[in-house]
């Protein structure tokens, strides 16, 4: 039975248990910020979790990261890439573990959006303040809230799917009407629980509602996320079949992208098709 | 691609006939002076088109005529 829509705080208090960040990632995030911590210590911390270590190594060697030499140990990866990139890599490996618990279309959409976000950030006027890895993580995480809904509110999740199919409604509108909040809002709460930077929390929270964004920088990042989301859907990689995605005039203005810039940007994205396939395989 | 609103308030269509490498692979068609049908190569008409329409057209063109592995829009898709 589908309950009445509820406030997000009530849902998190009474129904939804947001998953904690896995200990390995939390530990590594802490180590990376310690100026006295050695690279060897960080490599050891990663290696202590074989599943994450293996996924991290596979990611390092993916074409996405553009390394010319094969990396076969975590220590080598840490030395080659540096702390910030390694932290993002380990985090990406962890998010992959979370995403593979949902449906395959969502995994592919999230990975595609991560790659799209990186391309969009490269092509936006004024450049993006995000690094390539950060832009990828924004895209990867933006719809993680859907997995939370599927796990904790299965009947409402099914009702949202039906409403979207029958009424051709954008998913966030159906979620707000049926559940009381949308996947972007829940995703932001999860990012907050994982102690991710505020920019990521706010960008995820605002990717269907720019009013949630408190600074111009976050507005721009959220707008870029919306555009990346739209591109993935137009390419045939929606979060779920027949998804309807809309981008308002405000979002285009905030993104800084113009029609003239889009064809070469889209070509750059199409050229990443094999990278997307490779990353989806890594994530499974 | 169906009716597409232009940035100047008018309306037209985007017609896709070939891959992106072909400069004539996509055309924008509209009613011009004296109600005559006019056409402009897609890449020369970008400022007439809203960004969403550009994305829709370019992605569809690649999915139908391209060879970079995007899924054809004509393939059946499984439901959740």
XYZ file of N, CA, C and O in Angstrom, chain A residues 61-248:
752
model
N 43.704 1.598 -14.518
C 44.170 1.122 -15.821
C 43.155 1.313 -16.942
O 43.431 1.005 -18.085
N 41.981 1.855 -16.599
C 40.969 2.106 -17.635
C 41.424 3.273 -18.508
O 42.095 4.190 -18.043
N 41.022 3.227 -19.774
C 41.407 4.283 -20.720
C 40.977 5.660 -20.235
O 41.591 6.675 -20.552
N 39.937 5.694 -19.438
C 39.383 6.931 -18.881
C 40.434 7.776 -18.189
O 40.390 9.001 -18.223
N 41.421 7.113 -17.545
C 42.412 7.865 -16.787
C 43.685 8.140 -17.591
O 44.596 8.798 -17.111
N 43.735 7.649 -18.809
C 44.765 8.054 -19.766
C 46.200 7.771 -19.381
O 47.111 8.462 -19.830
N 46.437 6.757 -18.540
C 47.829 6.447 -18.185
C 48.467 5.621 -19.299
O 47.834 4.736 -19.857
N 49.734 5.879 -19.563
C 50.399 5.143 -20.645
C 50.953 3.816 -20.176
O 51.170 2.903 -20.956
N 51.260 3.727 -18.887
C 51.836 2.469 -18.402
C 50.810 1.719 -17.562
O 49.979 2.327 -16.918
N 50.947 0.397 -17.574
C 50.020 -0.416 -16.781
C 50.444 -0.325 -15.315
O 51.621 -0.370 -14.984
N 49.478 -0.199 -14.455
C 49.746 -0.105 -13.017
C 49.266 -1.391 -12.362
O 48.106 -1.779 -12.533
N 50.178 -2.044 -11.634
C 49.786 -3.361 -11.111
C 49.730 -3.417 -9.584
O 49.322 -4.423 -9.024
N 50.154 -2.348 -8.921
C 50.036 -2.343 -7.457
C 49.393 -1.043 -7.005
O 49.511 0.002 -7.659
N 48.758 -1.138 -5.854
C 48.121 0.047 -5.293
C 49.171 1.108 -4.972
O 48.957 2.308 -5.182
N 50.344 0.655 -4.479
C 51.407 1.607 -4.130
C 51.819 2.424 -5.351
O 51.995 3.639 -5.278
N 51.978 1.735 -6.471
C 52.368 2.397 -7.717
C 51.300 3.414 -8.126
O 51.603 4.527 -8.567
N 50.034 3.018 -7.979
C 48.930 3.910 -8.346
C 48.964 5.184 -7.498
O 48.796 6.292 -8.004
N 49.209 5.008 -6.202
C 49.223 6.158 -5.300
C 50.354 7.113 -5.670
O 50.168 8.332 -5.715
N 51.519 6.565 -5.975
C 52.677 7.408 -6.327
C 52.431 8.136 -7.652
O 52.698 9.327 -7.793
N 51.892 7.402 -8.625
C 51.684 7.982 -9.969
C 50.620 9.080 -9.968
O 50.765 10.097 -10.637
N 49.532 8.820 -9.247
C 48.372 9.690 -9.402
C 48.238 10.767 -8.324
O 47.554 11.750 -8.535
N 48.867 10.518 -7.194
C 48.737 11.513 -6.129
C 47.514 11.285 -5.272
O 46.596 10.545 -5.642
N 47.483 11.987 -4.154
C 46.487 11.692 -3.125
C 45.064 12.054 -3.546
O 44.131 11.287 -3.322
N 44.915 13.218 -4.164
C 43.558 13.681 -4.456
C 42.897 12.755 -5.475
O 41.743 12.345 -5.319
N 43.639 12.395 -6.504
C 43.075 11.537 -7.546
C 42.788 10.159 -6.984
O 41.749 9.558 -7.277
N 43.695 9.656 -6.156
C 43.493 8.321 -5.564
C 42.245 8.320 -4.688
O 41.447 7.382 -4.710
N 42.076 9.389 -3.928
C 40.893 9.471 -3.054
C 39.630 9.422 -3.921
O 38.674 8.712 -3.608
N 39.627 10.166 -5.024
C 38.470 10.157 -5.921
C 38.270 8.786 -6.555
O 37.144 8.333 -6.739
N 39.369 8.115 -6.889
C 39.294 6.782 -7.497
C 38.673 5.780 -6.526
O 37.815 4.985 -6.910
N 39.141 5.798 -5.297
C 38.612 4.872 -4.294
C 37.127 5.165 -4.066
O 36.307 4.248 -3.956
N 36.808 6.436 -4.035
C 35.405 6.804 -3.853
C 34.574 6.302 -5.027
O 33.476 5.765 -4.844
N 35.077 6.464 -6.239
C 34.369 5.986 -7.431
C 34.151 4.479 -7.353
O 33.051 3.984 -7.640
N 35.191 3.745 -6.942
C 35.065 2.287 -6.817
C 33.956 1.940 -5.815
O 33.183 1.004 -6.022
N 33.858 2.718 -4.746
C 32.835 2.472 -3.725
C 31.444 2.778 -4.263
O 30.491 2.029 -4.020
N 31.318 3.869 -4.979
C 30.016 4.237 -5.545
C 29.566 3.167 -6.535
O 28.386 2.823 -6.599
N 30.500 2.622 -7.301
C 30.168 1.544 -8.228
C 29.522 0.386 -7.462
O 28.556 -0.221 -7.920
N 30.067 0.057 -6.285
C 29.514 -1.033 -5.492
C 28.070 -0.712 -5.096
O 27.207 -1.590 -5.091
N 27.802 0.541 -4.768
C 26.444 0.949 -4.382
C 25.507 0.886 -5.583
O 24.407 0.375 -5.501
N 25.970 1.416 -6.713
C 25.105 1.513 -7.894
C 24.761 0.147 -8.459
O 23.671 -0.032 -9.027
N 25.654 -0.817 -8.331
C 25.365 -2.107 -8.968
C 24.255 -2.845 -8.236
O 23.734 -3.833 -8.727
N 23.839 -2.317 -7.051
C 22.694 -2.887 -6.361
C 21.370 -2.471 -6.968
O 20.322 -3.038 -6.663
N 21.387 -1.491 -7.848
C 20.166 -1.039 -8.508
C 20.039 -1.662 -9.887
O 20.782 -2.553 -10.248
N 19.074 -1.185 -10.679
C 18.877 -1.775 -12.009
C 20.000 -1.349 -12.951
O 20.639 -0.316 -12.760
N 20.197 -2.155 -13.992
C 21.317 -1.943 -14.907
C 21.214 -0.611 -15.641
O 22.229 0.050 -15.887
N 19.982 -0.208 -15.977
C 19.841 1.042 -16.737
C 20.317 2.227 -15.887
O 20.905 3.178 -16.405
N 20.097 2.156 -14.574
C 20.537 3.249 -13.709
C 22.059 3.278 -13.614
O 22.669 4.358 -13.624
N 22.676 2.099 -13.550
C 24.139 2.040 -13.507
C 24.719 2.657 -14.778
O 25.597 3.516 -14.730
N 24.197 2.232 -15.927
C 24.715 2.751 -17.205
C 24.467 4.254 -17.317
O 25.332 5.007 -17.764
N 23.272 4.679 -16.890
C 22.948 6.106 -16.940
C 23.908 6.907 -16.060
O 24.398 7.970 -16.465
N 24.185 6.402 -14.864
C 25.039 7.132 -13.925
C 26.468 7.238 -14.455
O 27.086 8.305 -14.394
N 26.983 6.142 -15.001
C 28.335 6.169 -15.564
C 28.376 7.103 -16.781
O 29.286 7.922 -16.924
N 27.344 6.984 -17.636
C 27.285 7.838 -18.836
C 27.233 9.307 -18.440
O 27.854 10.158 -19.086
N 26.473 9.576 -17.382
C 26.337 10.955 -16.932
C 27.653 11.455 -16.337
O 27.988 12.629 -16.486
N 28.381 10.573 -15.689
C 29.688 10.960 -15.163
C 30.623 11.384 -16.288
O 31.292 12.423 -16.207
N 30.633 10.594 -17.347
C 31.484 10.928 -18.497
C 30.968 12.186 -19.193
O 31.743 13.065 -19.575
N 29.639 12.293 -19.326
C 29.046 13.486 -19.953
C 29.383 14.740 -19.159
O 29.704 15.784 -19.725
N 29.322 14.617 -17.851
C 29.598 15.766 -16.981
C 31.037 16.232 -17.182
O 31.317 17.438 -17.197
N 31.931 15.283 -17.343
C 33.328 15.642 -17.585
C 33.461 16.390 -18.901
O 34.167 17.399 -18.999
N 32.774 15.932 -19.948
C 32.819 16.592 -21.258
C 32.174 17.983 -21.169
O 32.712 18.962 -21.694
N 31.031 18.075 -20.497
C 30.333 19.358 -20.368
C 31.213 20.358 -19.618
O 31.348 21.513 -20.025
N 31.836 19.909 -18.535
C 32.696 20.795 -17.742
C 33.851 21.332 -18.592
O 34.224 22.503 -18.502
N 34.377 20.463 -19.471
C 35.469 20.879 -20.357
C 35.033 21.961 -21.337
O 35.825 22.799 -21.755
N 33.768 21.907 -21.751
C 33.300 22.784 -22.821
C 32.562 24.024 -22.334
O 32.234 24.895 -23.130
N 32.290 24.104 -21.031
C 31.547 25.257 -20.541
C 32.412 26.509 -20.565
O 33.605 26.446 -20.295
N 31.773 27.649 -20.826
C 32.495 28.913 -20.811
C 32.988 29.157 -19.403
O 32.349 28.748 -18.450
N 34.118 29.817 -19.271
C 34.787 30.028 -17.984
C 35.347 28.736 -17.430
O 35.782 28.680 -16.297
N 35.280 27.699 -18.194
C 35.786 26.391 -17.751
C 35.008 25.951 -16.541
O 34.155 26.653 -16.055
N 35.264 24.808 -16.023
C 34.641 24.376 -14.787
C 35.679 24.455 -13.701
O 36.863 24.267 -13.935
N 35.251 24.790 -12.482
C 36.236 24.778 -11.414
C 36.490 23.348 -10.956
O 37.414 23.061 -10.225
N 35.629 22.431 -11.448
C 35.794 21.034 -11.056
C 36.925 20.402 -11.848
O 37.131 20.698 -13.017
N 37.648 19.472 -11.182
C 38.617 18.670 -11.922
C 37.829 17.624 -12.706
O 36.627 17.425 -12.460
N 38.521 16.932 -13.620
C 37.851 15.898 -14.411
C 37.262 14.823 -13.496
O 36.145 14.354 -13.704
N 38.045 14.419 -12.467
C 37.556 13.360 -11.565
C 36.341 13.836 -10.774
O 35.394 13.080 -10.564
N 36.375 15.081 -10.315
C 35.242 15.598 -9.540
C 33.996 15.678 -10.401
O 32.912 15.285 -9.978
N 34.151 16.167 -11.626
C 32.998 16.259 -12.530
C 32.406 14.867 -12.747
O 31.189 14.687 -12.747
N 33.291 13.870 -12.912
C 32.822 12.493 -13.103
C 32.022 12.026 -11.890
O 30.953 11.412 -12.040
N 32.496 12.326 -10.696
C 31.804 11.884 -9.478
C 30.441 12.556 -9.345
O 29.462 11.920 -8.950
N 30.359 13.842 -9.696
C 29.046 14.513 -9.670
C 28.042 13.734 -10.507
O 26.920 13.464 -10.086
N 28.464 13.408 -11.733
C 27.559 12.703 -12.641
C 27.222 11.307 -12.139
O 26.074 10.875 -12.196
N 28.236 10.643 -11.597
C 28.042 9.275 -11.121
C 27.013 9.216 -9.986
O 26.202 8.308 -9.894
N 27.055 10.209 -9.129
C 26.242 10.185 -7.912
C 24.860 10.815 -8.062
O 24.012 10.634 -7.196
N 24.634 11.557 -9.127
C 23.474 12.461 -9.125
C 22.128 11.762 -8.911
O 21.219 12.348 -8.348
N 21.993 10.510 -9.360
C 20.714 9.811 -9.232
C 20.743 8.690 -8.187
O 19.865 7.816 -8.187
N 21.722 8.707 -7.311
C 21.851 7.609 -6.339
C 20.617 7.540 -5.421
O 20.280 6.486 -4.886
N 19.919 8.662 -5.289
C 18.700 8.680 -4.484
C 17.654 7.689 -4.978
O 16.839 7.190 -4.193
N 17.653 7.375 -6.264
C 16.660 6.422 -6.800
C 16.863 5.039 -6.184
O 15.901 4.310 -5.937
N 18.113 4.678 -5.926
C 18.391 3.365 -5.328
C 17.849 3.332 -3.897
O 17.314 2.310 -3.442
N 17.964 4.449 -3.194
C 17.445 4.537 -1.826
C 15.927 4.333 -1.844
O 15.369 3.572 -1.042
N 15.243 5.007 -2.753
C 13.786 4.862 -2.846
C 13.405 3.421 -3.178
O 12.481 2.864 -2.588
N 14.132 2.820 -4.115
C 13.812 1.452 -4.534
C 13.945 0.493 -3.354
O 13.137 -0.418 -3.180
N 14.963 0.721 -2.537
C 15.237 -0.190 -1.425
C 14.235 -0.003 -0.282
O 13.759 -0.982 0.294
N 13.922 1.241 0.069
C 13.141 1.490 1.285
C 11.668 1.804 1.042
O 10.860 1.702 1.969
N 11.328 2.204 -0.164
C 9.934 2.539 -0.473
C 9.533 1.830 -1.767
O 9.197 2.488 -2.769
N 9.557 0.496 -1.784
C 9.356 -0.224 -3.056
C 7.985 0.014 -3.683
O 7.889 0.109 -4.918
N 6.951 0.147 -2.867
C 5.613 0.336 -3.453
C 5.495 1.738 -4.043
O 4.959 1.910 -5.141
N 5.991 2.719 -3.313
C 5.966 4.088 -3.839
C 6.845 4.176 -5.094
O 6.493 4.843 -6.065
N 7.982 3.480 -5.074
C 8.888 3.464 -6.229
C 8.161 2.914 -7.459
O 8.241 3.474 -8.550
N 7.415 1.831 -7.264
C 6.659 1.234 -8.373
C 5.565 2.195 -8.846
O 5.312 2.318 -10.053
N 4.922 2.890 -7.915
C 3.874 3.852 -8.277
C 4.475 5.010 -9.082
O 3.869 5.495 -10.049
N 5.670 5.437 -8.715
C 6.352 6.504 -9.459
C 6.652 6.021 -10.886
O 6.406 6.739 -11.862
N 7.159 4.784 -11.004
C 7.450 4.233 -12.334
C 6.200 4.240 -13.206
O 6.229 4.641 -14.377
N 5.077 3.796 -12.623
C 3.818 3.709 -13.377
C 3.356 5.102 -13.804
O 2.945 5.307 -14.953
N 3.431 6.057 -12.895
C 3.001 7.435 -13.196
C 3.852 8.027 -14.320
O 3.328 8.654 -15.249
N 5.147 7.810 -14.256
C 6.045 8.355 -15.285
C 5.728 7.749 -16.644
O 5.703 8.450 -17.659
N 5.476 6.436 -16.644
C 5.164 5.745 -17.916
C 3.851 6.244 -18.485
O 3.749 6.575 -19.658
N 2.825 6.297 -17.639
C 1.466 6.580 -18.130
C 1.269 8.055 -18.443
O 0.587 8.402 -19.409
N 1.869 8.922 -17.649
C 1.626 10.351 -17.833
C 2.793 11.079 -18.494
O 2.741 12.294 -18.679
N 3.853 10.339 -18.834
C 5.042 10.951 -19.448
C 5.546 12.123 -18.587
O 5.885 13.191 -19.101
N 5.548 11.881 -17.278
C 5.951 12.951 -16.355
C 7.437 12.821 -16.029
O 7.962 11.712 -15.966
N 8.126 13.952 -15.791
C 9.492 13.852 -15.259
C 9.462 13.147 -13.908
O 8.550 13.343 -13.110
N 10.492 12.351 -13.668
C 10.499 11.498 -12.478
C 10.408 12.296 -11.185
O 9.692 11.924 -10.254
N 11.140 13.430 -11.122
C 11.158 14.176 -9.860
C 9.770 14.725 -9.519
O 9.410 14.828 -8.341
N 8.965 15.043 -10.529
C 7.600 15.534 -10.263
C 6.749 14.410 -9.666
O 6.016 14.619 -8.691
N 6.849 13.215 -10.254
C 6.069 12.083 -9.733
C 6.519 11.734 -8.313
O 5.708 11.436 -7.435
N 7.822 11.786 -8.058
C 8.345 11.474 -6.711
C 7.819 12.468 -5.676
O 7.401 12.079 -4.583
N 7.840 13.735 -6.026
C 7.375 14.755 -5.065
C 5.890 14.555 -4.759
O 5.461 14.676 -3.609
N 5.109 14.191 -5.786
C 3.664 14.027 -5.589
C 3.354 12.766 -4.774
O 2.473 12.775 -3.912
N 4.090 11.688 -5.033
C 3.762 10.397 -4.409
C 4.517 10.186 -3.095
O 3.952 9.703 -2.113
N 5.805 10.536 -3.079
C 6.637 10.240 -1.896
C 6.729 11.436 -0.964
O 6.772 11.293 0.260
N 6.786 12.633 -1.555
C 6.903 13.846 -0.746
C 8.232 14.554 -0.952
O 8.422 15.684 -0.531
N 9.181 13.850 -1.572
C 10.448 14.480 -1.915
C 10.980 13.752 -3.144
O 10.437 12.714 -3.535
N 12.043 14.275 -3.753
C 12.551 13.630 -4.976
C 13.932 13.020 -4.753
O 14.557 13.240 -3.717
N 14.387 12.276 -5.755
C 15.648 11.533 -5.610
C 16.838 12.482 -5.451
O 17.846 12.102 -4.849
N 16.731 13.694 -5.991
C 17.836 14.653 -5.859
C 17.988 15.065 -4.388
O 19.114 15.152 -3.872
N 16.864 15.278 -3.727
C 16.899 15.699 -2.323
C 17.472 14.579 -1.444
O 18.297 14.823 -0.562
N 17.035 13.339 -1.704
C 17.560 12.226 -0.916
C 19.040 12.000 -1.228
O 19.840 11.710 -0.341
N 19.398 12.141 -2.494
C 20.798 11.978 -2.891
C 21.693 12.991 -2.177
O 22.810 12.678 -1.758
N 21.185 14.212 -2.036
C 21.948 15.253 -1.334
C 22.137 14.893 0.140
O 23.213 15.096 0.714
N 21.086 14.329 0.753
C 21.201 13.915 2.160
C 22.236 12.799 2.306
O 22.985 12.760 3.282
N 22.274 11.910 1.334
C 23.267 10.829 1.380
C 24.668 11.401 1.227
O 25.584 11.029 1.970
N 24.834 12.332 0.306
C 26.145 12.965 0.107
C 26.581 13.700 1.376
O 27.755 13.726 1.734
N 25.598 14.265 2.057
C 25.878 14.974 3.314
C 26.328 13.979 4.379
O 27.305 14.210 5.103
N 25.634 12.852 4.450
C 25.986 11.830 5.449
C 27.393 11.295 5.166
O 28.138 10.966 6.088
N 27.742 11.202 3.912
C 29.060 10.732 3.531
C 30.128 11.824 3.661
O 31.275 11.623 3.260
N 29.726 12.972 4.151
C 30.639 14.100 4.394
C 31.370 14.514 3.114
O 32.556 14.847 3.147
N 30.645 14.491 2.027
C 31.234 14.965 0.776
C 31.256 16.498 0.807
O 30.512 17.109 1.568
N 32.093 17.118 -0.011
C 32.141 18.586 -0.020
C 30.759 19.185 -0.273
O 29.944 18.619 -1.003
N 30.543 20.349 0.321
C 29.235 20.991 0.220
C 28.837 21.245 -1.232
O 27.646 21.209 -1.572
N 29.815 21.511 -2.074
C 29.492 21.765 -3.484
C 28.825 20.542 -4.109
O 27.859 20.675 -4.860
N 29.321 19.338 -3.789
C 28.714 18.119 -4.334
C 27.319 17.933 -3.740
O 26.356 17.619 -4.455
N 27.199 18.115 -2.425
C 25.889 17.979 -1.762
C 24.866 18.897 -2.431
O 23.777 18.468 -2.812
N 25.217 20.152 -2.591
C 24.265 21.134 -3.129
C 24.012 20.931 -4.620
O 22.894 21.134 -5.095
N 25.040 20.525 -5.364
C 24.857 20.310 -6.808
C 23.917 19.138 -7.055
O 23.039 19.204 -7.923
N 24.080 18.060 -6.274
C 23.179 16.912 -6.414
C 21.767 17.326 -6.010
O 20.793 17.050 -6.705
N 21.666 18.034 -4.886
C 20.351 18.450 -4.410
C 19.645 19.388 -5.370
O 18.421 19.375 -5.463
N 20.411 20.162 -6.126
C 19.816 21.162 -6.995
C 19.665 20.762 -8.445
O 19.262 21.590 -9.258
N 19.987 19.489 -8.790
C 20.020 19.199 -10.231
C 18.642 19.128 -10.881
O 18.543 19.082 -12.098
N 17.565 19.150 -10.052
C 16.228 19.324 -10.627
C 15.548 20.573 -10.069
O 14.354 20.772 -10.296
N 16.275 21.384 -9.336
C 15.672 22.584 -8.749
C 16.782 23.568 -8.411
O 17.362 23.516 -7.315
N 17.072 24.470 -9.345
C 18.174 25.417 -9.147
C 17.954 26.327 -7.941
O 18.910 26.900 -7.419
N 16.695 26.457 -7.502
C 16.422 27.304 -6.338
C 17.124 26.788 -5.094
O 17.356 27.523 -4.139
N 17.458 25.465 -5.100
C 18.153 24.891 -3.941
C 19.608 25.342 -3.864
O 20.275 25.159 -2.848
N 20.123 25.910 -4.950
C 21.554 26.229 -5.013
C 21.815 27.601 -4.415
O 21.152 28.571 -4.781
N 22.796 27.646 -3.531
C 22.980 28.874 -2.767
C 24.045 29.802 -3.340
O 24.118 30.968 -2.964
N 24.906 29.307 -4.224
C 25.929 30.164 -4.826
C 25.885 30.004 -6.349
O 25.348 29.018 -6.861
N 26.469 30.963 -7.055
C 26.496 30.900 -8.525
C 27.278 29.688 -9.005
O 26.920 29.057 -10.001
N 28.353 29.377 -8.282
C 29.178 28.225 -8.651
C 28.369 26.919 -8.609
O 28.445 26.087 -9.514
N 27.597 26.753 -7.540
C 26.794 25.544 -7.384
C 25.673 25.537 -8.421
O 25.354 24.488 -8.987
N 25.085 26.697 -8.680
C 24.041 26.789 -9.709
C 24.590 26.313 -11.048
O 23.937 25.564 -11.770
N 25.793 26.752 -11.357
C 26.384 26.372 -12.639
C 26.630 24.873 -12.685
O 26.330 24.211 -13.675
N 27.158 24.319 -11.598
C 27.426 22.878 -11.564
C 26.129 22.082 -11.655
O 26.045 21.095 -12.389
N 25.104 22.500 -10.932
C 23.801 21.820 -11.006
C 23.231 21.901 -12.410
O 22.658 20.941 -12.916
N 23.380 23.072 -13.028
C 22.877 23.245 -14.392
C 23.620 22.326 -15.356
O 23.015 21.695 -16.229
N 24.931 22.211 -15.179
C 25.728 21.324 -16.038
C 25.275 19.878 -15.840
O 25.214 19.103 -16.794
N 24.944 19.520 -14.603
C 24.445 18.172 -14.311
C 23.138 17.915 -15.042
O 22.918 16.832 -15.593
N 22.246 18.902 -15.025
C 20.970 18.763 -15.736
C 21.201 18.551 -17.224
O 20.542 17.737 -17.859
N 22.148 19.295 -17.781
C 22.447 19.171 -19.210
C 23.040 17.784 -19.495
O 22.657 17.120 -20.460
N 23.958 17.343 -18.642
C 24.563 16.007 -18.821
C 23.481 14.925 -18.760
O 23.490 13.972 -19.536
N 22.556 15.082 -17.828
C 21.427 14.155 -17.664
C 20.609 14.103 -18.958
O 20.242 13.026 -19.451
N 20.323 15.269 -19.516
C 19.528 15.361 -20.744
C 20.251 14.680 -21.903
O 19.652 13.943 -22.696
N 21.551 14.936 -22.008
C 22.340 14.353 -23.099
C 22.316 12.821 -23.031
O 22.115 12.133 -24.035
N 22.514 12.274 -21.832
C 22.511 10.807 -21.688
C 21.177 10.225 -22.132
O 21.122 9.191 -22.796
N 20.092 10.869 -21.730
C 18.764 10.379 -22.099
C 18.587 10.457 -23.607
O 18.074 9.517 -24.228
N 19.026 11.554 -24.228
C 18.904 11.706 -25.684
C 19.755 10.686 -26.433
O 19.445 10.324 -27.567
N 20.820 10.205 -25.796
C 21.699 9.205 -26.429
C 21.167 7.787 -26.261
O 21.771 6.843 -26.758
N 20.055 7.643 -25.530
C 19.495 6.306 -25.340
C 19.942 5.646 -24.046
O 19.823 4.435 -23.893
N 20.452 6.435 -23.089
C 20.882 5.908 -21.785
C 20.136 6.609 -20.663
O 20.724 7.303 -19.826
N 18.820 6.447 -20.603
C 18.061 7.101 -19.540
C 18.225 6.346 -18.235
O 18.695 5.209 -18.221
N 17.819 6.980 -17.136
C 17.906 6.305 -15.842
C 16.929 5.128 -15.789
O 17.180 4.125 -15.128
N 15.827 5.247 -16.479
C 14.893 4.142 -16.605
C 14.185 4.302 -17.949
O 14.194 5.384 -18.517
N 13.614 3.221 -18.497
C 13.035 3.292 -19.840
C 12.005 4.405 -19.980
O 11.218 4.636 -19.063
N 12.055 5.084 -21.107
C 11.079 6.135 -21.430
C 11.097 7.298 -20.451
O 10.089 7.994 -20.284
N 12.235 7.533 -19.818
C 12.335 8.674 -18.889
C 12.118 9.980 -19.646
O 12.554 10.132 -20.783
N 11.457 10.924 -18.988
C 11.245 12.255 -19.555
C 12.139 13.219 -18.779
O 12.059 13.306 -17.553
N 13.009 13.902 -19.476
C 13.908 14.865 -18.830
C 13.700 16.217 -19.486
O 13.643 16.316 -20.710
N 13.535 17.253 -18.668
C 13.348 18.595 -19.218
C 14.452 19.509 -18.698
O 14.933 19.334 -17.573
N 14.848 20.457 -19.528
C 15.836 21.454 -19.097
C 15.223 22.828 -19.349
O 14.915 23.160 -20.487
N 15.060 23.626 -18.298
C 14.398 24.922 -18.444
C 15.378 25.976 -18.982
O 16.596 25.773 -18.983
